[in-house]
CSV table of C-alpha atoms in Angstrom, one decimal:
chain,number,residue,atom,x,y,z
A,1432,MET,CA,-59.3,-103.1,33.3
A,1433,ALA,CA,-56.6,-101.2,31.4
A,1434,GLY,CA,-58.3,-98.0,30.7
A,1435,PHE,CA,-57.5,-94.2,31.9
A,1436,PRO,CA,-57.0,-92.9,34.6
A,1437,LEU,CA,-55.7,-96.0,35.9
A,1438,LYS,CA,-58.0,-97.5,39.0
A,1439,ILE,CA,-55.8,-97.8,41.6
A,1440,PRO,CA,-56.6,-100.7,44.1
A,1441,PRO,CA,-57.7,-99.5,47.5
A,1442,GLN,CA,-54.7,-101.6,49.0
A,1443,ILE,CA,-52.4,-99.8,46.9
A,1444,ASN,CA,-54.0,-96.3,48.1
A,1445,ARG,CA,-53.3,-97.0,51.7
A,1446,LEU,CA,-49.9,-97.5,51.1
A,1447,ILE,CA,-49.5,-94.3,49.7
A,1448,LEU,CA,-51.3,-92.8,52.5
A,1449,LEU,CA,-49.4,-94.4,55.0
A,1450,THR,CA,-46.3,-93.4,53.1
A,1451,LEU,CA,-47.1,-90.0,52.7
A,1452,GLY,CA,-47.8,-90.1,56.4
A,1453,ILE,CA,-44.8,-91.2,57.7
A,1454,VAL,CA,-42.7,-89.3,55.6
A,1455,GLY,CA,-45.0,-86.1,56.4
A,1456,SER,CA,-44.5,-86.4,60.2
A,1457,TYR,CA,-40.8,-87.1,59.7
A,1458,LEU,CA,-40.4,-83.9,57.9
A,1459,ILE,CA,-42.6,-82.0,60.5
A,1460,ALA,CA,-40.5,-83.3,63.2
A,1461,ARG,CA,-37.5,-82.7,61.7
A,1462,TYR,CA,-38.4,-79.0,61.0
A,1463,PHE,CA,-39.4,-78.4,64.6
A,1464,LEU,CA,-36.6,-80.6,66.2
A,1465,THR,CA,-33.4,-79.3,64.0
A,1466,PRO,CA,-31.3,-77.2,65.8
A,1467,ALA,CA,-31.4,-73.7,64.5
A,1468,THR,CA,-27.7,-73.6,63.9
A,1469,PHE,CA,-27.3,-77.0,62.4
A,1470,GLY,CA,-25.7,-76.7,59.3
A,1471,GLN,CA,-24.2,-73.3,60.0
A,1472,TYR,CA,-20.6,-74.1,59.3
A,1473,GLY,CA,-21.3,-77.8,58.5
A,1474,TRP,CA,-22.9,-81.0,59.2
A,1475,TYR,CA,-23.0,-80.1,63.1
A,1476,ARG,CA,-24.4,-78.0,65.5
A,1477,GLY,CA,-22.9,-74.4,64.9
A,1478,ALA,CA,-23.9,-73.3,68.4
A,1479,ALA,CA,-21.9,-76.3,70.2
A,1480,LEU,CA,-18.9,-73.9,69.6
A,1481,GLU,CA,-20.1,-71.5,71.9
A,1482,GLU,CA,-21.2,-73.9,74.4
A,1483,ILE,CA,-17.9,-75.7,74.2
A,1484,ALA,CA,-16.3,-71.9,74.5
A,1485,SER,CA,-18.3,-71.1,77.5
A,1486,ARG,CA,-16.3,-73.0,79.9
A,1487,THR,CA,-14.6,-71.0,82.6
A,1488,PRO,CA,-10.8,-71.6,82.5
A,1489,VAL,CA,-8.9,-73.1,85.4
A,1490,TYR,CA,-5.3,-71.6,84.9
A,1491,ALA,CA,-5.3,-67.7,84.9
A,1492,GLY,CA,-2.2,-67.3,82.4
A,1493,LYS,CA,1.1,-65.3,82.9
A,1494,LEU,CA,-0.7,-62.0,81.4
A,1495,ALA,CA,-3.0,-61.8,84.4
A,1496,CYS,CA,0.0,-62.5,87.0
A,1497,ASP,CA,1.5,-59.3,85.3
A,1498,GLU,CA,-1.2,-57.1,86.5
A,1499,CYS,CA,-0.1,-57.2,90.3
A,1500,HIS,CA,3.7,-59.1,90.3
A,1501,SER,CA,5.2,-57.5,87.1
A,1502,GLU,CA,8.3,-57.0,89.6
A,1503,LYS,CA,8.6,-60.8,89.9
A,1504,LEU,CA,8.0,-61.2,86.2
A,1505,GLU,CA,10.8,-58.7,85.4
A,1506,MET,CA,13.1,-60.6,87.6
A,1507,LEU,CA,12.2,-63.9,85.9
A,1508,ALA,CA,12.3,-62.3,82.5
A,1509,LYS,CA,16.2,-61.8,83.2
A,1510,GLY,CA,17.2,-65.0,83.8
A,1511,LYS,CA,17.4,-68.7,82.7
A,1512,HIS,CA,13.8,-69.6,84.0
A,1513,GLN,CA,12.7,-67.0,81.6
A,1514,THR,CA,10.0,-69.5,79.6
A,1515,LEU,CA,8.2,-70.9,83.0
A,1516,SER,CA,4.7,-69.9,83.8
A,1517,CYS,CA,4.0,-68.8,86.9
A,1518,GLU,CA,1.4,-71.6,87.2
A,1519,GLY,CA,3.7,-74.1,86.8
A,1520,CYS,CA,5.4,-74.0,89.9
A,1521,HIS,CA,3.0,-71.8,91.5
A,1522,GLY,CA,-0.1,-73.9,91.1
A,1523,VAL,CA,-3.6,-73.0,89.7
A,1524,SER,CA,-4.1,-69.1,90.3
A,1525,SER,CA,-7.8,-68.4,88.5
A,1526,GLN,CA,-9.2,-68.1,91.9
A,1527,HIS,CA,-6.2,-66.0,93.4
A,1528,ALA,CA,-6.3,-63.9,90.1
A,1529,ALA,CA,-9.9,-63.2,90.9
A,1530,ASN,CA,-9.4,-63.0,94.7
A,1531,PRO,CA,-6.1,-62.1,95.9
A,1532,ASP,CA,-7.0,-63.1,99.2
A,1533,ILE,CA,-7.1,-66.7,98.3
A,1534,LEU,CA,-3.5,-67.7,98.7
A,1535,PRO,CA,-2.0,-69.6,95.4
A,1536,VAL,CA,-0.4,-73.3,96.5
A,1537,LYS,CA,3.1,-73.3,98.1
A,1538,MET,CA,5.4,-75.5,96.5
A,1539,ALA,CA,8.1,-77.8,98.1
A,1540,GLY,CA,11.6,-77.9,96.9
A,1541,SER,CA,11.3,-81.3,95.3
A,1542,HIS,CA,9.7,-79.3,92.7
A,1543,CYS,CA,12.8,-78.4,91.3
A,1544,ILE,CA,13.6,-81.7,91.0
A,1545,ARG,CA,10.5,-82.7,88.6
A,1546,CYS,CA,12.6,-81.0,86.0
A,1547,HIS,CA,16.0,-81.0,86.9
A,1548,GLU,CA,16.9,-84.5,87.9
A,1549,GLN,CA,18.9,-86.2,85.6
A,1550,ASN,CA,17.3,-88.6,83.4
A,1551,ASP,CA,18.7,-90.0,80.1
A,1552,SER,CA,16.1,-88.9,78.0
A,1553,ARG,CA,16.3,-85.2,78.8
A,1554,PRO,CA,18.1,-83.6,76.1
A,1555,THR,CA,21.9,-82.5,76.6
A,1556,TRP,CA,21.3,-78.7,76.6
A,1557,TYR,CA,19.0,-78.9,79.8
A,1558,LYS,CA,20.5,-78.4,83.0
A,1559,GLN,CA,20.3,-81.6,85.0
A,1560,ILE,CA,21.9,-82.9,88.6
A,1561,VAL,CA,22.0,-86.3,90.1
A,1562,VAL,CA,20.4,-84.8,93.4
A,1563,LYS,CA,22.3,-87.1,95.6
A,1564,ASP,CA,25.8,-86.0,94.5
A,1565,HIS,CA,24.4,-82.3,94.3
A,1566,TYR,CA,23.9,-81.0,97.6
A,1567,ALA,CA,22.0,-82.5,100.7
A,1568,GLY,CA,20.1,-79.1,101.5
A,1569,LYS,CA,17.5,-77.0,100.3
A,1570,CYS,CA,17.8,-75.9,96.5
A,1571,ARG,CA,16.8,-72.1,97.5
A,1572,GLU,CA,20.0,-71.9,99.7
A,1573,CYS,CA,22.2,-71.3,96.7
A,1574,HIS,CA,19.4,-70.4,93.8
A,1575,MET,CA,16.9,-68.1,93.8
A,1576,PRO,CA,13.9,-69.7,92.2
A,1577,HIS,CA,13.0,-66.8,89.8
A,1578,ASN,CA,16.5,-66.1,88.8
A,1579,PRO,CA,18.3,-69.4,89.4
A,1580,THR,CA,21.8,-68.6,88.6
A,1581,GLU,CA,21.8,-65.6,91.6
A,1582,VAL,CA,22.2,-66.7,95.0
A,1583,PRO,CA,19.8,-65.4,97.4
A,1584,GLU,CA,20.2,-62.5,99.6
A,1585,GLU,CA,17.4,-61.9,101.6
A,1586,PRO,CA,17.2,-64.1,105.0
A,1587,GLN,CA,15.1,-67.0,104.8
A,1588,PRO,CA,11.9,-67.6,106.5
A,1589,ALA,CA,12.6,-68.6,110.3
A,1590,ASP,CA,11.5,-72.3,110.0
A,1591,GLN,CA,14.0,-72.5,107.1
A,1592,ALA,CA,16.6,-70.4,108.6
A,1593,ALA,CA,16.7,-73.0,111.6
A,1594,LYS,CA,17.0,-76.0,109.4
A,1595,GLU,CA,19.6,-74.7,107.2
A,1596,GLU,CA,22.1,-73.6,110.1
A,1597,LYS,CA,21.9,-77.8,111.1
A,1598,GLN,CA,22.9,-78.6,107.5
A,1599,LYS,CA,25.4,-76.2,106.3
A,1600,PRO,CA,28.1,-77.3,108.4
A,1601,GLU,CA,27.6,-80.8,107.5
A,1602,SER,CA,27.1,-80.2,103.3
A,1603,PRO,CA,29.7,-79.1,101.4
A,1604,GLU,CA,29.2,-75.5,99.8
A,1605,LYS,CA,28.2,-75.5,96.1
A,1606,LYS,CA,28.2,-72.8,93.8
A,1607,PRO,CA,25.3,-72.1,91.2
A,1608,GLY,CA,27.8,-72.9,88.4
A,1609,ALA,CA,28.2,-76.4,89.8
A,1610,VAL,CA,24.8,-77.3,88.1
A,1611,GLU,CA,26.0,-76.7,84.9
A,1612,LYS,CA,29.1,-78.6,85.2
A,1613,ALA,CA,26.9,-81.4,87.1
A,1614,GLY,CA,24.4,-81.2,84.0
A,1615,LYS,CA,26.6,-81.4,81.3
A,1616,ALA,CA,29.0,-84.3,83.0
A,1617,GLU,CA,26.1,-86.3,83.3
A,1618,LYS,CA,24.9,-86.2,80.1
A,1619,ALA,CA,28.2,-86.3,78.1
A,1620,GLU,CA,27.8,-90.1,77.7
A,1621,VAL,CA,24.7,-90.1,76.2
A,1622,PRO,CA,24.4,-88.3,73.0
B,743,MET,CA,-64.5,-87.0,34.1
B,744,SER,CA,-66.6,-84.4,34.8
B,745,LYS,CA,-66.2,-81.7,37.7
B,746,SER,CA,-68.3,-79.6,39.5
B,747,PHE,CA,-67.6,-76.4,41.7
B,748,SER,CA,-70.0,-76.7,44.6
B,749,ARG,CA,-70.2,-73.8,47.0
B,750,ARG,CA,-68.9,-76.1,49.7
B,751,GLY,CA,-66.2,-77.5,47.8
B,752,VAL,CA,-64.6,-74.0,46.8
B,753,LEU,CA,-65.1,-72.3,50.5
B,754,GLY,CA,-63.8,-75.5,51.8
B,755,SER,CA,-60.8,-75.5,49.7
B,756,LEU,CA,-60.1,-71.8,50.0
B,757,GLY,CA,-60.3,-72.0,54.0
B,758,GLY,CA,-57.8,-74.8,53.5
B,759,ILE,CA,-55.2,-72.4,51.5
B,760,VAL,CA,-55.8,-69.5,53.9
B,761,GLY,CA,-55.5,-71.9,57.1
B,762,GLY,CA,-52.0,-73.5,55.3
B,763,LEU,CA,-50.7,-69.9,55.1
B,764,LEU,CA,-51.5,-68.9,58.9
B,765,SER,CA,-50.1,-71.9,60.2
B,766,LEU,CA,-46.8,-70.7,59.0
B,767,PRO,CA,-45.9,-68.3,61.1
B,768,VAL,CA,-47.7,-70.2,64.0
B,769,ALA,CA,-45.1,-73.2,63.3
B,770,ARG,CA,-42.1,-70.8,63.0
B,771,HIS,CA,-42.9,-69.4,66.9
B,772,VAL,CA,-43.4,-72.9,68.0
B,773,LYS,CA,-40.3,-74.2,66.3
B,774,ALA,CA,-38.6,-70.9,68.1
B,775,ALA,CA,-39.7,-72.5,71.8
B,776,VAL,CA,-39.0,-75.8,71.0
B,777,GLN,CA,-35.4,-74.5,70.3
B,778,ARG,CA,-35.0,-72.5,73.2
B,779,VAL,CA,-35.7,-75.5,75.4
B,780,PHE,CA,-32.7,-77.4,73.8
B,781,ALA,CA,-30.1,-74.2,73.7
B,782,SER,CA,-27.9,-73.0,76.0
B,783,ALA,CA,-25.9,-69.9,76.4
B,784,GLY,CA,-22.7,-68.0,78.1
B,785,ALA,CA,-20.3,-68.0,75.8
B,786,PRO,CA,-17.6,-65.8,75.3
B,787,GLU,CA,-18.7,-62.3,73.1
B,788,GLY,CA,-16.8,-61.3,69.7
B,789,TYR,CA,-15.5,-64.5,68.9
B,790,ASP,CA,-15.9,-65.3,65.2
B,791,ALA,CA,-14.2,-68.9,64.5
B,792,THR,CA,-14.0,-68.2,60.7
B,793,LYS,CA,-11.4,-65.5,61.6
B,794,HIS,CA,-9.0,-67.4,63.1
B,795,TRP,CA,-6.8,-70.5,62.1
B,796,TRP,CA,-4.8,-72.3,64.9
B,797,LEU,CA,-2.0,-74.3,64.9
B,798,MET,CA,0.5,-76.3,67.2
B,799,VAL,CA,4.0,-77.2,66.8
B,800,ILE,CA,5.9,-79.3,69.0
B,801,ASP,CA,9.7,-79.0,69.9
B,802,ILE,CA,10.9,-82.4,70.3
B,803,ASP,CA,14.4,-81.0,71.2
B,804,ARG,CA,12.8,-78.9,74.1
B,805,CYS,CA,11.0,-81.4,75.6
B,806,ILE,CA,12.2,-82.6,79.0
B,807,GLY,CA,9.5,-84.9,80.3
B,808,CYS,CA,8.4,-83.0,83.5
B,809,GLY,CA,4.8,-84.1,82.9
B,810,LEU,CA,3.7,-80.5,83.7
B,811,CYS,CA,1.1,-80.5,80.8
B,812,ALA,CA,-0.6,-83.7,81.1
B,813,GLU,CA,-0.6,-82.6,84.5
B,814,ALA,CA,-2.3,-78.9,83.7
B,815,CYS,CA,-4.3,-80.3,81.0
B,816,LYS,CA,-6.2,-82.7,83.6
B,817,ASN,CA,-6.8,-79.8,85.9
B,818,GLU,CA,-7.9,-77.4,83.2
B,819,ASN,CA,-10.5,-79.7,81.6
B,820,HIS,CA,-11.4,-81.8,84.3
B,821,VAL,CA,-10.1,-85.3,82.9
B,822,PRO,CA,-10.3,-88.2,85.3
B,823,LYS,CA,-7.5,-88.3,87.2
B,824,VAL,CA,-6.5,-92.2,86.5
B,825,PRO,CA,-4.4,-93.8,84.1
B,826,THR,CA,-5.9,-94.3,80.5
B,827,TYR,CA,-7.6,-91.2,80.4
B,828,PHE,CA,-5.6,-88.3,78.9
B,829,ARG,CA,-5.8,-85.6,76.4
B,830,THR,CA,-2.0,-84.9,76.5
B,831,TRP,CA,0.4,-87.1,77.4
B,832,ILE,CA,4.0,-87.8,77.0
B,833,GLU,CA,6.0,-90.6,75.5
B,834,ARG,CA,9.5,-91.7,76.2
B,835,TYR,CA,11.3,-93.1,73.2
B,836,ILE,CA,14.5,-95.3,73.7
B,837,ILE,CA,15.9,-96.6,70.6
B,838,LYS,CA,19.1,-98.9,71.5
B,839,LYS,CA,22.3,-99.1,70.1
B,840,PRO,CA,22.5,-102.0,66.9
B,841,ARG,CA,22.7,-105.4,68.1
B,842,PRO,CA,26.3,-106.4,67.8
B,843,GLY,CA,27.0,-108.8,64.9
B,844,THR,CA,24.1,-107.5,62.8
B,845,THR,CA,24.3,-104.5,59.9
B,846,GLU,CA,21.3,-102.4,61.4
B,847,THR,CA,22.0,-99.0,62.0
B,848,ARG,CA,19.8,-98.5,65.0
B,849,GLY,CA,18.5,-101.1,67.5
B,850,GLU,CA,15.0,-101.8,69.0
B,851,THR,CA,12.4,-99.2,69.6
B,852,LEU,CA,11.2,-99.0,73.5
B,853,VAL,CA,8.1,-96.5,74.0
B,854,ASP,CA,6.7,-96.2,77.3
B,855,SER,CA,4.2,-93.4,79.1
B,856,PRO,CA,3.8,-94.3,83.0
B,857,ASN,CA,0.6,-92.1,83.7
B,858,GLY,CA,1.2,-90.1,80.7
B,859,GLY,CA,4.3,-89.0,82.4
B,860,ILE,CA,2.6,-87.1,85.1
B,861,ASP,CA,4.4,-88.6,88.1
B,862,GLY,CA,7.7,-88.1,85.9
B,863,PHE,CA,10.0,-90.9,84.2
B,864,PRO,CA,11.8,-93.4,86.3
B,865,PRO,CA,15.1,-94.3,85.2
B,866,SER,CA,15.0,-96.2,82.2
B,867,LEU,CA,15.6,-100.3,82.6
B,868,VAL,CA,17.7,-100.1,79.8
B,869,PRO,CA,21.2,-99.6,80.8
B,870,ARG,CA,22.9,-96.6,79.5
B,871,GLU,CA,25.5,-98.4,77.3
B,872,GLU,CA,22.9,-99.8,75.3
B,873,ILE,CA,20.9,-96.7,74.6
B,874,LEU,CA,21.7,-95.2,71.1
B,875,LYS,CA,19.5,-92.2,72.0
B,876,SER,CA,16.1,-91.1,73.9
B,877,PHE,CA,14.0,-88.5,74.1
B,878,PHE,CA,10.4,-87.5,75.2
B,879,VAL,CA,7.4,-86.9,72.5
B,880,PRO,CA,4.5,-85.0,73.8
B,881,LYS,CA,1.4,-86.3,72.1
B,882,LEU,CA,-2.1,-84.6,71.9
B,883,CYS,CA,-4.8,-84.4,69.3
B,884,ASN,CA,-3.5,-83.5,66.0
B,885,LEU,CA,-6.1,-81.4,64.6
B,886,CYS,CA,-6.4,-83.7,61.3
B,887,HIS,CA,-7.6,-81.5,58.3
B,888,GLN,CA,-9.3,-84.8,57.0
B,889,SER,CA,-10.3,-86.1,60.3
B,890,PRO,CA,-10.9,-90.2,60.5
B,891,CYS,CA,-12.9,-89.5,63.9
B,892,THR,CA,-14.7,-86.6,62.4
B,893,GLN,CA,-15.6,-89.1,59.4
B,894,ALA,CA,-16.6,-92.4,61.5
B,895,CYS,CA,-19.3,-90.3,63.7
B,896,PRO,CA,-22.4,-91.3,62.9
B,897,VAL,CA,-25.0,-88.5,64.2
B,898,GLY,CA,-22.6,-85.2,63.6
B,899,ALA,CA,-21.1,-85.0,67.2
B,900,THR,CA,-17.8,-84.3,66.4
B,901,PHE,CA,-16.4,-82.1,63.5
B,902,ASP,CA,-13.8,-79.6,62.2
B,903,ALA,CA,-14.2,-76.2,63.6
B,904,PRO,CA,-13.7,-73.1,60.9
B,905,ASP,CA,-10.9,-72.2,63.3
B,906,GLY,CA,-9.0,-75.6,63.0
B,907,ALA,CA,-10.2,-77.3,66.6
B,908,VAL,CA,-11.6,-80.8,66.1
B,909,LEU,CA,-14.4,-80.9,68.6
B,910,ILE,CA,-17.3,-83.0,70.4
B,911,ASP,CA,-20.6,-81.6,70.6
B,912,PRO,CA,-21.2,-83.2,74.1
B,913,ASN,CA,-25.0,-83.0,73.6
B,914,TYR,CA,-25.1,-85.0,70.3
B,915,CYS,CA,-22.7,-87.5,71.3
B,916,ILE,CA,-24.1,-90.8,71.8
B,917,GLY,CA,-21.2,-92.4,73.2
B,918,CYS,CA,-20.8,-95.2,70.4
B,919,GLY,CA,-17.3,-95.1,70.5
B,920,PHE,CA,-16.5,-95.5,66.6
B,921,CYS,CA,-14.4,-92.1,66.7
B,922,ILE,CA,-12.1,-93.5,69.7
B,923,GLN,CA,-11.4,-96.5,67.3
B,924,ALA,CA,-11.1,-94.5,64.4
B,925,CYS,CA,-8.5,-91.6,65.9
B,926,PRO,CA,-4.7,-93.3,64.4
B,927,TYR,CA,-3.4,-91.3,66.9
B,928,GLY,CA,-5.1,-92.3,70.3
B,929,CYS,CA,-6.3,-89.2,71.1
B,930,ARG,CA,-9.5,-90.2,72.2
B,931,TYR,CA,-10.9,-91.6,75.2
B,932,PHE,CA,-14.2,-92.4,76.7
B,933,ASN,CA,-15.0,-89.9,79.6
B,934,PRO,CA,-16.8,-92.5,82.5
B,935,GLU,CA,-18.7,-89.2,84.0
B,936,THR,CA,-20.2,-87.6,80.9
B,937,LYS,CA,-20.4,-91.1,79.3
B,938,THR,CA,-19.2,-89.2,75.6
B,939,ALA,CA,-16.4,-89.5,73.6
B,940,ASP,CA,-13.6,-86.9,74.9
B,941,LYS,CA,-10.2,-85.4,73.5
B,942,CYS,CA,-8.3,-82.6,73.7
B,943,SER,CA,-10.7,-79.5,72.5
B,944,LEU,CA,-7.3,-77.2,72.2
B,945,CYS,CA,-8.5,-75.6,75.1
B,946,TYR,CA,-11.5,-74.1,73.3
B,947,HIS,CA,-13.0,-72.0,76.4
B,948,ARG,CA,-9.3,-70.4,76.8
B,949,ILE,CA,-8.7,-69.7,73.1
B,950,THR,CA,-11.6,-67.8,72.4
B,951,ARG,CA,-10.8,-65.7,75.5
B,952,GLY,CA,-7.3,-64.6,74.3
B,953,LEU,CA,-5.4,-67.1,76.5
B,954,LYS,CA,-3.2,-69.9,75.0
B,955,PRO,CA,-4.1,-73.8,76.1
B,956,ALA,CA,-3.1,-74.8,79.3
B,957,CYS,CA,-0.6,-77.3,78.1
B,958,VAL,CA,1.2,-74.2,76.1
B,959,GLU,CA,0.6,-71.8,79.1
B,960,ILE,CA,2.4,-74.4,81.5
B,961,CYS,CA,5.4,-75.9,79.6
B,962,PRO,CA,8.2,-74.5,80.8
B,963,THR,CA,10.7,-75.0,78.2
B,964,GLY,CA,8.9,-73.7,75.0
B,965,ALA,CA,8.4,-76.9,73.7
B,966,ARG,CA,4.7,-76.3,72.8
B,967,ILE,CA,4.3,-73.3,70.4
B,968,PHE,CA,0.9,-72.1,69.7
B,969,GLY,CA,-0.5,-69.5,67.4
B,970,ASP,CA,-3.1,-68.3,65.2
B,971,LEU,CA,-2.1,-68.0,61.3
B,972,LYS,CA,-5.0,-65.7,60.4
B,973,ASN,CA,-3.9,-63.4,62.9
B,974,PRO,CA,-0.1,-63.2,63.3
B,975,VAL,CA,1.3,-60.8,66.0
B,976,PRO,CA,4.7,-58.9,65.0
B,977,ASP,CA,7.5,-61.6,64.6
B,978,ASP,CA,5.1,-64.1,65.4
B,979,PRO,CA,7.1,-67.2,67.2
B,980,ILE,CA,5.0,-69.9,65.5
B,981,LEU,CA,5.8,-68.5,61.7
B,982,ARG,CA,9.4,-67.9,63.1
B,983,PHE,CA,9.7,-71.4,64.1
B,984,VAL,CA,8.2,-72.9,61.0
B,985,ARG,CA,10.5,-71.4,58.6
B,986,ASP,CA,13.6,-71.9,60.9
B,987,LYS,CA,12.9,-75.3,62.0
B,988,LYS,CA,12.1,-78.5,59.5
B,989,VAL,CA,8.6,-79.9,60.6
B,990,GLN,CA,6.8,-82.7,60.0
B,991,THR,CA,3.3,-84.8,61.1
B,992,LEU,CA,3.0,-87.8,62.8
B,993,LYS,CA,1.9,-90.5,60.7
B,994,PRO,CA,1.9,-88.9,57.3
B,995,HIS,CA,1.2,-91.5,55.3
B,996,LEU,CA,-2.6,-91.8,56.4
B,997,GLY,CA,-3.3,-88.4,54.7
B,998,THR,CA,-5.2,-87.0,57.5
B,999,GLU,CA,-3.0,-83.8,57.3
B,1000,PRO,CA,-2.6,-82.7,61.4
B,1001,ARG,CA,-2.5,-79.4,62.1
B,1002,VAL,CA,0.0,-80.4,64.8
B,1003,LEU,CA,3.3,-80.3,63.5
B,1004,TYR,CA,6.9,-81.7,65.2
B,1005,ALA,CA,10.6,-80.8,65.1
B,1006,GLY,CA,13.3,-82.6,65.5
B,1007,MET,CA,11.3,-85.9,65.1
B,1008,ASP,CA,12.8,-89.2,64.3
B,1009,LYS,CA,11.7,-91.5,62.2
B,1010,GLU,CA,11.0,-94.2,65.0
B,1011,VAL,CA,7.7,-91.8,66.2
B,1012,ARG,CA,4.8,-92.8,65.5
């Protein structure tokens, strides 16, 4: 039977129909189910960019702080702590920025040590202290957190002032300059 | 082979053609309805990914290893607060002095990162006399231009966005973990809460709103510098920094072309 047109055997016909059916249903499913933005920028869903961007930020950022506390930021900009972010010390503050009644977290004095405790791996230009050799009292007795080379003039809160009176006669007085000396002395040995 | 045009046959095929043409707009409506079910909304308005080109530079000389960046990253991005899950972390490198009696110029390199540096770094076990030098290196997604993770993803869930961020589509990720193994910098982890791969998104929800990424915002010494190469601000800090300092990338031999640049890096840093 080698005539023209070729007589296609029925089992092959069924196979062709089956293949067409599978491919056709795949194409139809793909048409309906492929997201509209797939391929907008590349082989991925373009809308994913917006979805990832739609999350709410947790940290408010220094600009948000500047809206109300510009005087603190001006003070900060004058001193050695000018590169610090507000939320580095005061904690996550987007809720406070949205509603000033919600106060940011108060930081303990030990927070200063997080950055300023002597560590052999810290760069030599960075001011470091060995806390046990430096001073036994509170950091804020000698350093204003917003401008650390200045000695605070304003009276301390009542509970802190009471503690200071107990500590002051015992511990030796140190001037702000001591921080630099201590930092340099400690780091001089390690290149 | 003879053909006969019967009335029934012609009307039938005409009806088929008309019906097919009519079904196209119907199909479009059905498609739109299906798409609406999958889509979700709530993105910041007015951000065009094709008009930005984000870049990050890390100044190793300025890193003090305080761990604020790694902590802020976990707060900002709701990363599980246990070790092994990090979008950014700090490594401490200790390079020992050469062993006596050898001709080497630098000794053994030790690297550690206890809890990613969030709790600070305890004094090193290496005695100070044996240390040649020591420093901190903050690590994060290197934002590769030729990213191995994107190439490994079998479902198109991770991609190189037009603005330079390498992102993961959480709806598409099947959690197979290929990308986690593919990343030569170890920047990806499997998020046990979402059951998807996760990584630094360059704080995409912040940068699209004009904020800095959380780690850059929080860094107390300015060791992380972030900028937009397509929209430089006057006296742009990132352009100035790249001009003044010698920058390089991590593992340049892999050809991944990272967009996170490091300044002041020693050859031991990997």
